[in-house]
Every structure is written in structure tokens, then in C-alpha cells.
């Protein structure tokens, strides 16, 4: 039988474990987030071990066209499970569509899922709603549809501005497209973050400087910089094992992290979380919620949820 991280068996009905169920109905003003996992990608990058699939890997077992409808079923289930357990979360404060590449789905489908979340729990007036995107998976029109539906933020997987680094990572976009997609998103009224990866085999310190400076040149208010981690079972792990590529040492990765911190800080972006820098007021509130231990519900394959034990009632007045 599957088990929760603590070793407690998963309830057969898909509900909350007993310890997360209050004795009566509990309304809470605590932040509540929703994560939606969209597992589709055009290609599987050699370093990636996320729960993602290309069309050829999925065969006839999944259907992108039906994905929004399936996700909405999960949202309905989540609403019932929480209600049956006596939990009444506050209006959703953050929503994050991750993947995979969520923007492989039509923007209208993403909008439909967001509407379902709004109908289930409501969205806070200042809700942060983010989608990840590849630079080659959006258009000015699709970004406008997202903004009109209530999305407030897009996080582009830039990874590098250097063609040979992108080729090693098996990323498919043209780095020259980055300024365009940032401009399109901002024209639509969306806040923009760029994701970078350092420590790719064959990437020099100058290559990394080029990438960070290219990201800053777009004027974005948020940058994520992640060290490449090659997980067992990935294509790149096999390439390393066969000696086809060589990973940088820890000193190289540390130098690149320090360079990123220097350049980003100098540009006015402050470090606020292990791999994230932003201008004041542009931090990713959804990710902060994970670090803080806020409640969230995960929708989609591989997504998980966290609902904390209800607080003990205050003692009765003497």
C-alpha cells in the first residue's frame, strides 16, 4: 500500500489522513496554494528526471486535448475531500502551473483550469498566478489570453544564452527569442521571471557571465539560477558514465553561484531564497509558501499536497 512520507498509510478514499481532520469545521485565513502539474514536453531534455512525457512516450495513454478536463476533475475531488474533512481553506492566495511545459496546452485550457480553481475556492484579490513556459511555446496572443484569465506571472525557462550550452542541455529555443518573449509578456501585463542553469558540461565561467548578463539586459524583476544536478537514470547520467561529457567540479559551480550573486545584486535584485533573486515585491510567493509550510493542493500526475494538522483549539476561559 502507498504511504505518506511519515509512513502513515494513504486513505483508500483519497481523503485526508485522520491527523489532518479537525473535530469540527475549520475556516482558516492561512495562505492556501494550488500547484497544477502539466507533464507535456516537446522533447525530453537529457538532464531532466521530472514527471514529464513527450507525445511519443505517452502513446495513446494520455491526451493533451483532454488534460484540462481531467485536471478540473481533480480540482472537484480536492474541493470535496477538503470539505468532507471539515477544512475550509481561505481563498487561494497562489497558483502555480508547472511541468513539463504548461504552455504546450492552449492558453484557453490553462484559463479554464484557473477558472475551475476560482470556482472551487475563490481567488484572493491579490492572488499570484504563475505559469512556467518555454520561450518557443508562447505568442503575444497566448500571453494576452493568460493575463485576461487572471494569470499574473510567467516564468520562462531560459537556462542559458549560449547556443552550445543550450545544445548540451537539449533545449530547443533560440536564445535570441528571450528579449521578445519578455517584452510580449510585459505588454500583456504579466510579471516575468527567467530561469537559468549553471554547471552544464562545457560551460565556461565566461559563458555563464554571458547568460546572467543577457537575462539582466531584459530588465526582468526576478531571476532563478539553479545548479545542474544530474540524476541517476537520465540520459545525461549515462553520458557522464560513458565519459562522453564531464561534469564541472564543486569549485566551478561555487564560482558560478558567486558570480550570479554578484551580478544580480549589483543590478538591484536581492537574494531571498537559495536559488532566487528579485527586486522588492517581485518574490515568488508560491515558492515562499512551500518554505514557510503553508497548505497547498497538488493537481496532476506526480503532484503532491500538504495539508497541516489543524491548530489545537484555544483553552476555554476560566
Short mmCIF file of N, CA, C and O in Angstrom, two decimals, residues 35-41 48 50-52 96-102 132:
data_model
loop_
_atom_site.label_atom_id
_atom_site.label_comp_id
_atom_site.label_asym_id
_atom_site.label_seq_id
_atom_site.Cartn_x
_atom_site.Cartn_y
_atom_site.Cartn_z
N UNK A 35 -0.99 23.87 -6.80
CA UNK A 35 0.00 23.58 -7.83
C UNK A 35 -0.65 22.68 -8.87
O UNK A 35 -1.30 21.68 -8.54
N UNK A 36 -0.50 23.03 -10.14
CA UNK A 36 -1.05 22.22 -11.25
C UNK A 36 0.12 21.73 -12.10
O UNK A 36 0.87 22.54 -12.66
N UNK A 37 0.27 20.41 -12.19
CA UNK A 37 1.36 19.83 -12.97
C UNK A 37 0.87 19.46 -14.36
O UNK A 37 -0.10 18.72 -14.51
N UNK A 38 1.54 20.01 -15.36
CA UNK A 38 1.23 19.69 -16.76
C UNK A 38 2.45 18.96 -17.32
O UNK A 38 3.51 19.57 -17.51
N UNK A 39 2.36 17.66 -17.61
CA UNK A 39 3.55 16.85 -17.84
C UNK A 39 4.09 16.81 -19.26
O UNK A 39 5.01 16.05 -19.55
N UNK A 40 3.55 17.64 -20.15
CA UNK A 40 3.89 17.50 -21.57
C UNK A 40 5.13 18.33 -21.94
O UNK A 40 5.31 19.45 -21.48
N UNK A 41 5.97 17.75 -22.80
CA UNK A 41 7.14 18.44 -23.35
C UNK A 41 7.30 18.06 -24.82
O UNK A 41 6.90 16.96 -25.22
N UNK A 48 16.83 15.91 -17.38
CA UNK A 48 15.57 16.04 -16.64
C UNK A 48 15.07 14.69 -16.13
O UNK A 48 14.98 13.72 -16.88
N UNK A 50 12.10 14.91 -14.17
CA UNK A 50 10.76 15.26 -13.74
C UNK A 50 9.74 14.31 -14.38
O UNK A 50 10.03 13.60 -15.34
N UNK A 51 8.54 14.35 -13.84
CA UNK A 51 7.45 13.52 -14.37
C UNK A 51 6.90 14.21 -15.62
O UNK A 51 5.89 14.89 -15.61
N UNK A 52 7.64 14.05 -16.73
CA UNK A 52 7.26 14.67 -17.98
C UNK A 52 7.35 13.66 -19.11
O UNK A 52 8.09 12.68 -19.03
N UNK A 96 0.28 27.88 -9.13
CA UNK A 96 1.49 27.71 -9.93
C UNK A 96 1.28 26.55 -10.89
O UNK A 96 1.03 25.42 -10.47
N UNK A 97 1.33 26.83 -12.20
CA UNK A 97 1.26 25.80 -13.23
C UNK A 97 2.71 25.45 -13.61
O UNK A 97 3.44 26.29 -14.14
N UNK A 98 3.12 24.21 -13.30
CA UNK A 98 4.48 23.79 -13.60
C UNK A 98 4.49 22.55 -14.46
O UNK A 98 3.45 22.01 -14.84
N UNK A 99 5.70 22.08 -14.78
CA UNK A 99 5.74 20.94 -15.68
C UNK A 99 7.09 20.26 -15.72
O UNK A 99 7.85 20.36 -14.77
N UNK A 100 7.37 19.66 -16.89
CA UNK A 100 6.69 19.84 -18.15
C UNK A 100 6.68 21.29 -18.63
O UNK A 100 7.33 22.17 -18.12
N UNK A 101 5.88 21.48 -19.64
CA UNK A 101 5.71 22.80 -20.24
C UNK A 101 4.22 23.10 -20.29
O UNK A 101 3.52 22.70 -21.23
N UNK A 102 3.68 23.78 -19.26
CA UNK A 102 2.24 24.04 -19.24
C UNK A 102 1.73 24.71 -20.50
O UNK A 102 0.60 24.44 -20.95
N UNK A 132 4.82 28.33 -15.77
CA UNK A 132 6.10 28.14 -16.43
C UNK A 132 5.86 28.08 -17.93
O UNK A 132 4.77 27.73 -18.39
#
